[in-house]
Amino acid sequence: MNTEQDGYPTGHTPLLSAPPGRPTRAVVEALSGVSAATACAKLHHQGVTRTFIDGPAPLHRDAEIRVTGAAVTLQFMPQREDVFSGQGQEDAERRSALWAVLESIRPGDVLVVSAQAAQRTGCLGDMLVRYFKLRGGAGIVVDGRIRDAGKVRALGVPVWCTGVTPHYASQTELFPYAYNVPVAVGGALVRPGDLVIADDDGAVVVPPSHAQAIADDALAHQDKEEFARRRLDAGGRLSDYYPLTGRGLDEYVAHQGSSNGR
Amino acid sequence: MNTEQDGYPTGHTPLLSAPPGRPTRAVVEALSGVSAATACAKLHHQGVTRTFIDGPAPLHRDAEIRVTGAAVTLQFMPQREDVFSGQGQEDAERRSALWAVLESIRPGDVLVVSAQAAQRTGCLGDMLVRYFKLRGGAGIVVDGRIRDAGKVRALGVPVWCTGVTPHYASQTELFPYAYNVPVAVGGALVRPGDLVIADDDGAVVVPPSHAQAIADDALAHQDKEEFARRRLDAGGRLSDYYPLTGRGLDEYVAHQGSSNGR
Amino acid sequence: MNTEQDGYPTGHTPLLSAPPGRPTRAVVEALSGVSAATACAKLHHQGVTRTFIDGPAPLHRDAEIRVTGAAVTLQFMPQREDVFSGQGQEDAERRSALWAVLESIRPGDVLVVSAQAAQRTGCLGDMLVRYFKLRGGAGIVVDGRIRDAGKVRALGVPVWCTGVTPHYASQTELFPYAYNVPVAVGGALVRPGDLVIADDDGAVVVPPSHAQAIADDALAHQDKEEFARRRLDAGGRLSDYYPLTGRGLDEYVAHQGSSNGR
Amino acid sequence: MNTEQDGYPTGHTPLLSAPPGRPTRAVVEALSGVSAATACAKLHHQGVTRTFIDGPAPLHRDAEIRVTGAAVTLQFMPQREDVFSGQGQEDAERRSALWAVLESIRPGDVLVVSAQAAQRTGCLGDMLVRYFKLRGGAGIVVDGRIRDAGKVRALGVPVWCTGVTPHYASQTELFPYAYNVPVAVGGALVRPGDLVIADDDGAVVVPPSHAQAIADDALAHQDKEEFARRRLDAGGRLSDYYPLTGRGLDEYVAHQGSSNGR
Amino acid sequence: MNTEQDGYPTGHTPLLSAPPGRPTRAVVEALSGVSAATACAKLHHQGVTRTFIDGPAPLHRDAEIRVTGAAVTLQFMPQREDVFSGQGQEDAERRSALWAVLESIRPGDVLVVSAQAAQRTGCLGDMLVRYFKLRGGAGIVVDGRIRDAGKVRALGVPVWCTGVTPHYASQTELFPYAYNVPVAVGGALVRPGDLVIADDDGAVVVPPSHAQAIADDALAHQDKEEFARRRLDAGGRLSDYYPLTGRGLDEYVAHQGSSNGR
Amino acid sequence: MNTEQDGYPTGHTPLLSAPPGRPTRAVVEALSGVSAATACAKLHHQGVTRTFIDGPAPLHRDAEIRVTGAAVTLQFMPQREDVFSGQGQEDAERRSALWAVLESIRPGDVLVVSAQAAQRTGCLGDMLVRYFKLRGGAGIVVDGRIRDAGKVRALGVPVWCTGVTPHYASQTELFPYAYNVPVAVGGALVRPGDLVIADDDGAVVVPPSHAQAIADDALAHQDKEEFARRRLDAGGRLSDYYPLTGRGLDEYVAHQGSSNGR
């Protein structure tokens, strides 16, 4: 995997698993009933421990919005005027990775933007989010800020970000560098094709290789929790029914048997 | 510059300048008399504004150490156990980008490590810094922590980092991902082959395309400052001699003429 | 108060006042009309200066919710696998202080959770908050994060916390350690039996010994403010009527006399 | 501009532009259709680069509120009991700069409060915001906290602040020092008479000298964006119509010609 | 383990391991050759993952000081004037847990102070550190600040802290609450009798139950590293000799055999 | 104290004490034996509670340097290109408040620089500190960064600052605005003529009105501590001799009587 470039050998850690490629619609759908919290817990039990994209919070104000989709990634890098030699801001931005990544959006995709939680860059604004929506994008996760917050809210595209600012994308400190490369966002690694679940608890990355198992497991888990909820509402003790093990589990199994027997 | 990979078009902003490649020894030497502060100021005047690698501070305690060299880069990424599938920590680390980058070090190189200022990762320790020294490395800049601080200090390799920790490189949150790729460190973009000046003020990246001009300019600048210093010591007023413009500059030019006339 | 334990003398500062014990319903009710801001100001005037639990903000979105109740406390501590030796996460959590504290909730109690503002721990989730509600709990203050934010909002239990996360209670960094012990939360000391007022301004601890005086004082204060509000609305000058001293106070006293005389 | 005071020569940098004085109503109105993001971008293009007041976020919850007005300023300073010698909190506050600045409010003014993002000071509360509203004030920007958040929301005065707290204005760390002096707020310099635009993206300072140009420019800009929006909705490519240059611009010019020709 | 106190059931998570009690001198000595970094790595391999006390850095300036000893703990809590009812600062401090913990120091002990990284409290000063030294204390770890930094440095007692301040112990925000209780310090749990290793990398807690194994393991580890160092110095490749596995390990085993055979 | 300026009434809180003016040499000398910690504690007992300038730490590495002198102040403000209209950086800086304040330095003065702890501004560098030294300045306290750290250390002028950077004074975010005006530095208010004590614990502001009392009190305090130190060294108990009250105080008084009797 190593190559020589400009006199510098370059490469990646060779033990890395292959990038996932585009997930099937089936796997996205299977996962669509799973909350970020449940996915994160299940992945932790399976040994994948850093899946939470810490920082980005919902921009929208309506509770209980959940987005599940495949990641398309965009990487901002610190501005260096000798490297990014566009003539004039507007033209340069238009030919940057920011425009390119939007053209690559397919319906249901989640745009994941790496911006190092920078405070003086509004990575996306009204016009770009509008175009994202036109292309069928499902949601946007930015470990940085956005601009035009009011208009973006009005568009109805769910956005998770670390804040808002009136600054535009290349105003001072960052500029759009590459797209659909692996990125570090809020302490998590996201590669194009990874699945992302974002809801009121924030955004979580789900390796596609684990998605089906998570989905199956979560279904069973939610069924148990529903049973426990009913028992607690009926006056059961927390430690008997949550988590559902021991005697509570026996009851549940019996209950399931009778339900299925019908 | 765009390619298709795993169903994802991928690429960089097309307007980027070409990466610099290995700088000549001559340009490194020309720059070796220039402080980080002078280089940073001159680059700012030339329109390159974000050259300071903010965060890493000297680990060594002796004042006035300065390192100038070509950057070799290492990129840490958030740990994801499904991606980094090495069997056992020790073996996995040995086959990682961390080992590979050390093998790529040539005498006089500066290792620049991108670790997102993470607090629970000791990116390098005694053994690796020792090997870096054996290969002739000049200095190390880490936007993160190192371990074995006492032994590393004793080795005498100048290190700039954001702190120390007893954790090892892949203990929890990060792992070595790629080497000799462009990296974001402390708010600056560094590519392999960029020049780095690090001293008591911290580390600054210098585009090789600007290095010779900076070096020439700095020489003239330092000569002027030396003249100003002598005048101030002799009782001159600050605003007459620093900065050296107007009447002070006339004096300096006259003084230079007489010096050269000898 | 000193004892010997495992070879270590152990104890508290002997000058501490006795812990308050369960407050009466009367004192809770007396305080229920007092805002966090008024209680905090009055306590400061009485010499109790650090009563604000800084950090936790309302999770709910409806303005003007206020909770007043007696504190039940829960203390998280940093995870140490050699100390917390439960077999399996689910079973261990069930037998932890987290489950125990929920069983101790009485109607009207406020659960105060000390979690050192840790960022990777979701101290409570949907199921536990649901059980808290079933037991009649009035509100929850966490100097840390919670999970299942969407579902918790839907439950309608007022929660103040420093953020949300998909992580569960003992996923990485903390675990539930003890309950109904004195805790440090957001720069304030809270002991079981202390009163807590939480509203849009955040949460404040009120020593039960001061509660009645605060309640009486606040009543008079609010009456004065109501008078001042009317005068300001009628075109009065701010410095005449707020705060209500001097001439404004005379007017108020006169006004009160005439009101009472009716 | 230098003077001698108590044995200390004192003064300002002599190259400063003169303070703006009260802006005309016309200039405020011209700017009222411009968003904070557009103003910030346009000012950056004109060479004024630090106009964003970073930190204060909307307290109100309704999206799309925008306030445009002339700045009236209030400066808090760290509490020093030997300097601020008022007898008793209430009386002292009443005779402070906080009361004075409120008396100076004219209809449409924006109160800008410098409080160094301090965390233990509630700079303003219900009664003072009520008085601000009575005097016709348009909005309030605080780089610090306020108190009585619930009541202030109910008053309907738009407020941008860094948080809320139950503490009152001079409870511990700060006290109101001076009014209508230049202040540093969230990394921006604001002088009385400067224009302020605050909306969902935060607050931006606009020098009155640039206001008319910004307003004219923004009008043209918004017209172009509206055209681009329609084209994108009709299936146009992002890079053809946003930003509107080249062929897209030609179309727009042609479109405008035909519109005007009618 | 649950008890009833003042109407509140109180207790700990029942699954906790018993507190360690005073470690033997032998186990402290066995560990004295092990660095904080090695202990932290070995504990991580054994499943104890949060042993680093993050925050406290060496106050002393001489490199390579290491302290190993048994923990004696002191807990500061937020100041509450109604709880800590001492008459006058000096007398109150003297009768507090701070004085008591110093009386409990035995030769070789390490004092671990929990102060929530508070910034306005100087937990210890010259006189108390002097007394600590007189009693034979080995070192001090504070997750907070100390005062009299110059004099404390001159005393020669190694101190790790998060900073310095001229404030005294109970000046504003905290007061000494309890001693020899379990404490949370810099993200780690420390109980009296736990072992602490502090050096240039910071401080690490070592459960006594793991100490002997860590010491044995570290001895073998250091022997291997010494062998690897010699091989690297002789021109060996990093990946052959560090870590020492495969062929390098065979060489080492052969080398050991021949050494022992002598 | 209120005036009308550009249509804006402007003024200060009227209850402020008068600014101190230049202190006499006698009062500076009286205070020169007092540490920052002792002054801070004594001022707190006298009711002046926020005297610590939190943030600036010694740049110099030699322990036990203490500086006592009268404050000369410099205020940086956020850069605004429409306000600071200098032609060219060098000329503009030379005519700024930064140059002016250096001309106002008298022997023994302490320069106190307010820079809002900004991270991208090197407020002072080698040449200016050199000039400061030539004018007899005693020390410099900056709540921000400096540049040329190596050379400044070599000059031997004691500097307290929040960090170092290669940026120059007006490179990006701030510029020198005014001098010898009241400033907020690290949470403390400093006016020209206030006394400043800076040592290893950091810098403290001392109101001249309190200086003599602090000096007298500190002398007595230090005498008592010296007595206590000797008693502790001789095996005395901490609580008997520190603080020196009760029986310990009686011993001390008796000891003093006999000493004076000689």
XYZ file of N, CA and C in Angstrom, chain B residues 78-238:
483
model
N -9.082 8.603 14.956
C -9.801 7.983 16.070
C -9.827 6.460 15.921
N -9.585 5.797 17.017
C -9.578 4.331 17.070
C -10.926 3.768 16.619
N -10.917 2.805 15.712
C -12.143 2.060 15.425
C -11.753 0.611 15.254
N -12.180 -0.225 16.158
C -11.680 -1.593 16.235
C -12.054 -2.414 15.005
N -13.132 -2.015 14.302
C -13.472 -2.762 13.095
C -12.589 -2.368 11.906
N -11.894 -1.252 12.015
C -11.051 -0.785 10.913
C -9.608 -1.223 11.110
N -9.116 -1.053 12.310
C -7.731 -1.372 12.641
C -7.737 -2.751 13.292
N -7.561 -3.773 12.424
C -7.866 -5.132 12.857
C -6.632 -5.930 13.269
N -5.574 -5.248 13.747
C -4.363 -5.947 14.161
C -4.639 -6.921 15.294
N -3.917 -8.043 15.295
C -4.039 -9.020 16.379
C -3.030 -8.672 17.457
N -3.483 -8.109 18.546
C -2.577 -7.775 19.636
C -1.970 -6.409 19.407
N -1.845 -5.656 20.474
C -1.372 -4.281 20.364
C 0.039 -4.182 19.816
N 0.951 -4.947 20.338
C 2.359 -4.764 20.004
C 2.610 -5.028 18.531
N 2.090 -6.148 18.048
C 2.308 -6.496 16.666
C 1.637 -5.482 15.737
N 0.456 -5.077 16.127
C -0.294 -4.138 15.298
C 0.449 -2.814 15.196
N 0.919 -2.303 16.314
C 1.637 -1.036 16.279
C 2.866 -1.134 15.382
N 3.547 -2.286 15.440
C 4.783 -2.436 14.684
C 4.544 -2.362 13.192
N 3.393 -2.773 12.767
C 3.101 -2.749 11.332
C 2.307 -1.504 10.939
N 2.266 -0.541 11.814
C 1.442 0.636 11.539
C 2.252 1.742 10.873
N 1.542 2.810 10.525
C 2.156 3.991 9.924
C 3.201 4.618 10.832
N 3.088 4.382 12.135
C 4.047 4.970 13.076
C 5.443 4.395 12.846
N 5.493 3.076 12.654
C 6.795 2.449 12.385
C 7.301 2.876 10.993
N 6.364 2.893 10.032
C 6.753 3.217 8.658
C 7.320 4.623 8.539
N 6.713 5.572 9.245
C 7.196 6.946 9.094
C 8.609 7.085 9.653
N 8.889 6.338 10.706
C 10.235 6.424 11.285
C 11.281 5.891 10.313
N 10.914 4.854 9.553
C 11.862 4.328 8.562
C 12.094 5.331 7.427
N 11.166 6.267 7.260
C 11.301 7.223 6.151
C 12.102 8.465 6.537
N 12.498 8.562 7.797
C 13.225 9.755 8.276
C 14.616 9.833 7.638
N 14.958 11.000 7.122
C 16.332 11.259 6.675
C 16.953 12.305 7.594
N 18.291 12.357 7.626
C 18.940 13.321 8.525
C 18.406 14.740 8.314
N 18.111 15.397 9.396
C 17.633 16.779 9.348
C 16.125 16.922 9.254
N 15.394 15.820 9.090
C 13.934 15.906 8.966
C 13.271 16.298 10.283
N 12.102 16.929 10.153
C 11.264 17.239 11.312
C 9.989 16.409 11.196
N 9.738 15.595 12.214
C 8.522 14.771 12.220
C 7.356 15.597 12.758
N 6.302 15.701 11.967
C 5.115 16.480 12.366
C 3.957 15.504 12.534
N 3.418 15.431 13.743
C 2.411 14.435 14.073
C 1.067 15.113 14.312
N 0.061 14.686 13.561
C -1.300 15.198 13.729
C -2.075 14.268 14.658
N -2.457 14.778 15.822
C -3.202 13.942 16.764
C -4.367 14.694 17.380
N -4.825 15.748 16.712
C -6.037 16.462 17.128
C -6.011 16.897 18.593
N -4.776 17.154 19.093
C -4.614 17.587 20.481
C -5.289 16.633 21.460
N -5.407 15.367 21.080
C -6.083 14.390 21.944
C -5.321 14.216 23.256
N -6.095 13.982 24.317
C -5.497 14.017 25.657
C -5.166 12.652 26.231
N -5.636 11.580 25.630
C -5.410 10.265 26.230
C -4.481 9.396 25.375
N -3.696 10.000 24.501
C -2.811 9.240 23.631
C -1.376 9.765 23.755
N -0.453 8.905 24.096
C 0.966 9.258 24.094
C 1.541 8.827 22.750
N 1.608 9.752 21.809
C 1.880 9.393 20.407
C 3.239 8.728 20.236
N 4.225 9.169 20.989
C 5.581 8.639 20.859
C 6.162 8.468 22.246
N 7.104 7.522 22.383
C 7.790 7.337 23.649
C 9.292 7.205 23.441
N 9.956 6.877 24.502
C 11.417 6.781 24.554
C 12.019 5.990 23.392
N 11.521 4.761 23.140
C 12.153 3.899 22.134
C 12.048 4.483 20.734
N 10.884 5.037 20.418
C 10.687 5.564 19.068
C 11.482 6.851 18.855
N 11.543 7.693 19.875
C 12.319 8.926 19.752
C 13.808 8.584 19.641
N 14.223 7.547 20.371
C 15.611 7.076 20.275
C 15.930 6.655 18.833
N 15.014 5.920 18.220
C 15.229 5.471 16.853
C 15.249 6.667 15.890
N 14.355 7.615 16.149
C 14.317 8.861 15.353
C 15.681 9.551 15.403
N 16.257 9.568 16.591
C 17.565 10.212 16.764
C 18.653 9.444 16.006
N 18.588 8.109 16.087
C 19.577 7.284 15.385
C 19.542 7.554 13.879
N 18.372 7.843 13.359
C 18.253 8.098 11.926
C 18.587 9.548 11.558
N 18.949 10.335 12.540
C 19.375 11.704 12.241
C 18.274 12.740 12.244
N 17.104 12.381 12.747
C 15.998 13.336 12.814
C 16.383 14.565 13.629
N 15.858 15.715 13.205
C 16.269 16.963 13.856
C 15.346 17.370 14.996
N 14.044 17.103 14.866
C 13.112 17.525 15.900
C 11.728 16.983 15.611
N 10.854 17.067 16.612
C 9.520 16.467 16.529
C 8.486 17.482 16.997
N 7.415 17.635 16.217
C 6.305 18.515 16.596
C 5.028 17.675 16.627
N 4.368 17.617 17.782
C 3.184 16.789 17.952
C 2.023 17.662 18.424
N 0.920 17.680 17.690
C -0.252 18.382 18.247
C -1.049 17.371 19.077
N -0.370 16.863 20.085
C -0.902 15.877 21.000
C 0.176 15.608 22.042
N 0.015 14.530 22.767
C 0.911 14.258 23.888
C 1.970 13.212 23.532
N 3.020 13.147 24.330
C 3.980 12.052 24.224
C 4.077 11.374 25.593
N 4.741 10.212 25.631
C 4.979 9.541 26.911
C 6.484 9.411 27.148
N 6.866 8.871 28.311
C 8.291 8.734 28.678
C 8.997 10.081 28.645
N 8.329 11.115 29.134
C 8.856 12.477 29.004
C 10.261 12.609 29.587
N 10.504 12.014 30.710
C 11.820 12.126 31.348
C 12.920 11.556 30.457
N 12.699 10.349 29.943
C 13.711 9.722 29.087
C 13.874 10.463 27.767
N 12.762 10.965 27.237
C 12.847 11.698 25.971
C 13.664 12.964 26.158
N 13.453 13.661 27.267
C 14.272 14.840 27.555
C 15.751 14.464 27.611
N 16.034 13.340 28.260
C 17.427 12.916 28.410
C 18.064 12.602 27.058
N 17.266 12.153 26.090
C 17.806 11.830 24.766
C 18.305 13.075 24.033
N 17.760 14.223 24.375
C 18.231 15.455 23.754
C 17.606 15.771 22.409
N 16.610 15.013 21.979
C 15.900 15.361 20.747
C 14.876 16.444 21.073
N 14.936 17.602 20.415
C 13.956 18.643 20.725
C 12.549 18.198 20.325
N 11.620 18.313 21.261
C 10.233 17.903 21.025
C 9.307 19.052 21.414
N 8.351 19.357 20.544
C 7.262 20.279 20.878
C 5.981 19.458 20.947
N 5.249 19.537 22.056
C 4.018 18.754 22.181
C 3.026 19.506 23.062
N 1.773 19.027 23.119
C 0.752 19.719 23.915
C 0.675 19.196 25.337
N 1.479 18.189 25.668
C 1.473 17.659 27.024
C 2.078 16.276 27.055
N 2.065 15.682 28.217
C 2.611 14.340 28.398
C 1.547 13.466 29.043
N 1.740 12.178 28.977
C 0.792 11.220 29.507
C 1.499 9.886 29.609
N 1.100 9.040 30.530
C 1.665 7.678 30.530
C 1.008 6.736 29.518
N -0.030 7.169 28.812
C -0.691 6.273 27.858
C 0.196 5.979 26.655
N 0.013 4.783 26.044
C 0.769 4.496 24.826
C -0.056 4.850 23.587
N 0.568 4.637 22.422
C 0.052 5.247 21.195
C -1.356 4.813 20.817
N -1.694 3.564 21.045
C -3.016 3.117 20.603
C -3.848 2.643 21.781
N -3.609 3.256 22.962
C -4.241 2.736 24.179
C -5.757 2.889 24.165
N -6.253 3.996 23.722
C -7.699 4.191 23.810
C -8.312 4.862 22.604
N -7.874 6.064 22.316
C -8.709 6.911 21.482
C -8.219 7.077 20.051
N -6.928 6.917 19.795
C -6.375 7.148 18.471
C -5.525 5.951 18.040
N -5.197 5.897 16.760
C -4.171 4.960 16.308
C -3.493 5.564 15.084
N -2.243 5.155 14.811
C -1.503 5.747 13.691
C -2.147 5.291 12.392
N -2.530 6.236 11.523
C -3.341 5.891 10.371
C -2.562 5.970 9.054
N -1.923 7.102 8.791
C -1.226 7.274 7.510
C 0.007 8.137 7.715
N 0.926 8.086 6.763
C 2.133 8.918 6.901
C 2.455 9.588 5.572
N 3.083 10.730 5.699
C 3.435 11.558 4.545
C 2.221 11.921 3.694
N 1.141 12.208 4.400
C -0.049 12.811 3.798
C -0.183 14.221 4.385
N -0.932 15.111 3.724
C -1.155 16.442 4.312
C -1.885 16.309 5.646
N -1.480 17.093 6.613
C -2.118 17.006 7.933
C -2.477 18.392 8.441
N -3.511 18.415 9.308
C -3.887 19.624 10.036
C -3.278 19.529 11.427
N -2.432 20.491 11.764
C -1.805 20.488 13.101
C -1.897 21.878 13.704
N -2.618 21.960 14.838
C -2.701 23.234 15.557
C -3.152 24.380 14.683
N -4.106 24.146 13.799
C -4.636 25.227 12.979
C -3.815 25.546 11.746
N -2.807 24.731 11.435
C -2.008 24.956 10.224
C -2.003 23.688 9.379
N -1.878 23.880 8.073
C -1.772 22.764 7.140
C -0.295 22.490 6.877
N 0.124 21.240 7.058
C 1.516 20.863 6.770
C 1.505 19.692 5.803
N 2.292 19.813 4.728
C 2.442 18.731 3.767
C 3.882 18.235 3.794
N 4.137 16.973 3.478
C 5.525 16.499 3.486
C 6.351 17.360 2.541
N 7.511 17.769 2.977
C 8.364 18.630 2.166
C 8.250 20.098 2.524
N 7.160 20.468 3.249
C 7.105 21.827 3.776
C 8.239 22.017 4.773
N 8.693 23.241 4.913
C 9.716 23.512 5.910
C 9.066 23.866 7.232
N 9.734 23.502 8.311
C 9.232 23.809 9.649
C 10.341 24.474 10.446
N 10.016 25.577 11.068
C 10.928 26.221 12.023
C 10.271 26.141 13.388
N 10.981 25.584 14.361
C 10.433 25.498 15.730
C 11.458 26.044 16.698
N 11.020 26.946 17.552
C 11.911 27.445 18.612
C 11.076 27.763 19.846
N 11.573 28.623 20.707
C 10.863 28.912 21.958
C 9.473 29.506 21.742
N 9.224 30.102 20.590
C 7.900 30.668 20.297
C 6.937 29.627 19.753
N 7.406 28.402 19.484
C 6.567 27.367 18.898
C 7.010 27.053 17.479
N 6.173 26.357 16.749
C 6.537 25.871 15.418
C 5.731 26.577 14.341
N 6.391 26.850 13.226
C 5.799 27.556 12.098
C 6.088 26.771 10.829
N 5.100 26.665 9.936
C 5.329 26.011 8.648
C 5.692 27.082 7.605
N 6.720 26.798 6.810
C 7.163 27.718 5.769
C 7.062 27.006 4.418
N 6.209 27.509 3.501
C 6.159 26.898 2.176
C 7.531 27.004 1.506
N 8.058 25.912 0.959
C 9.383 25.974 0.339
C 9.465 27.044 -0.751
N 8.323 27.298 -1.421
C 8.319 28.328 -2.464
C 8.642 29.711 -1.905
N 8.409 29.909 -0.626
C 8.660 31.220 -0.024
C 9.955 31.241 0.787
N 10.618 30.097 0.900
C 11.714 29.995 1.865
C 12.871 30.926 1.526
N 13.310 30.931 0.279
C 14.489 31.738 -0.053
C 14.204 33.224 0.170
N 13.030 33.662 -0.254
C 12.669 35.072 -0.060
C 12.625 35.430 1.424
N 12.051 34.525 2.206
C 12.005 34.768 3.656
C 13.419 34.881 4.216
N 14.280 33.973 3.778
C 15.647 33.961 4.292
C 16.365 35.267 3.939
N 16.269 35.709 2.682
C 16.928 36.956 2.269
C 16.378 38.141 3.054
N 15.064 38.207 3.106
C 14.395 39.298 3.786
C 14.794 39.345 5.263
N 14.842 38.167 5.859
C 15.136 38.092 7.296
C 16.548 38.562 7.584
N 17.474 38.257 6.689
C 18.856 38.681 6.867
C 18.933 40.203 6.936
N 18.280 40.836 5.962
C 18.259 42.295 5.941
C 17.575 42.832 7.198
N 16.452 42.177 7.568
C 15.695 42.592 8.743
C 16.558 42.531 10.002
N 17.276 41.436 10.152
C 18.088 41.269 11.355
C 19.230 42.280 11.413
N 19.762 42.624 10.263
C 20.810 43.630 10.216
C 20.264 44.979 10.692
N 19.071 45.306 10.232
C 18.430 46.546 10.679
C 18.160 46.531 12.176
N 17.661 45.404 12.660
C 17.351 45.325 14.090
C 18.618 45.455 14.934
N 19.713 44.899 14.448
C 20.970 45.001 15.188
C 21.390 46.473 15.287
N 21.234 47.179 14.155
C 21.532 48.611 14.140
C 20.642 49.357 15.136
N 19.349 49.024 15.103
C 18.382 49.678 16.002
C 18.719 49.387 17.456
N 19.082 48.163 17.741
C 19.446 47.785 19.111
C 20.580 48.661 19.645
N 21.584 48.841 18.794
C 22.726 49.666 19.228
C 22.288 51.107 19.480
N 21.440 51.634 18.603
C 20.966 53.003 18.791
C 20.117 53.134 20.073
N 19.260 52.160 20.311
C 18.439 52.217 21.535
C 19.329 52.128 22.772
N 20.333 51.242 22.722
C 21.245 51.120 23.863
C 21.976 52.439 24.111
N 22.190 53.166 22.999
C 22.903 54.443 23.130
C 21.946 55.575 23.515
N 20.704 55.256 23.814
C 19.785 56.280 24.302
C 18.770 56.771 23.284
N 18.714 56.145 22.119
C 17.741 56.554 21.099
C 16.314 56.275 21.526
N 15.378 57.017 20.905
C 13.973 56.804 21.222
C 13.425 55.648 20.399
N 12.529 54.906 21.028
C 11.964 53.721 20.383
C 11.350 54.072 19.033
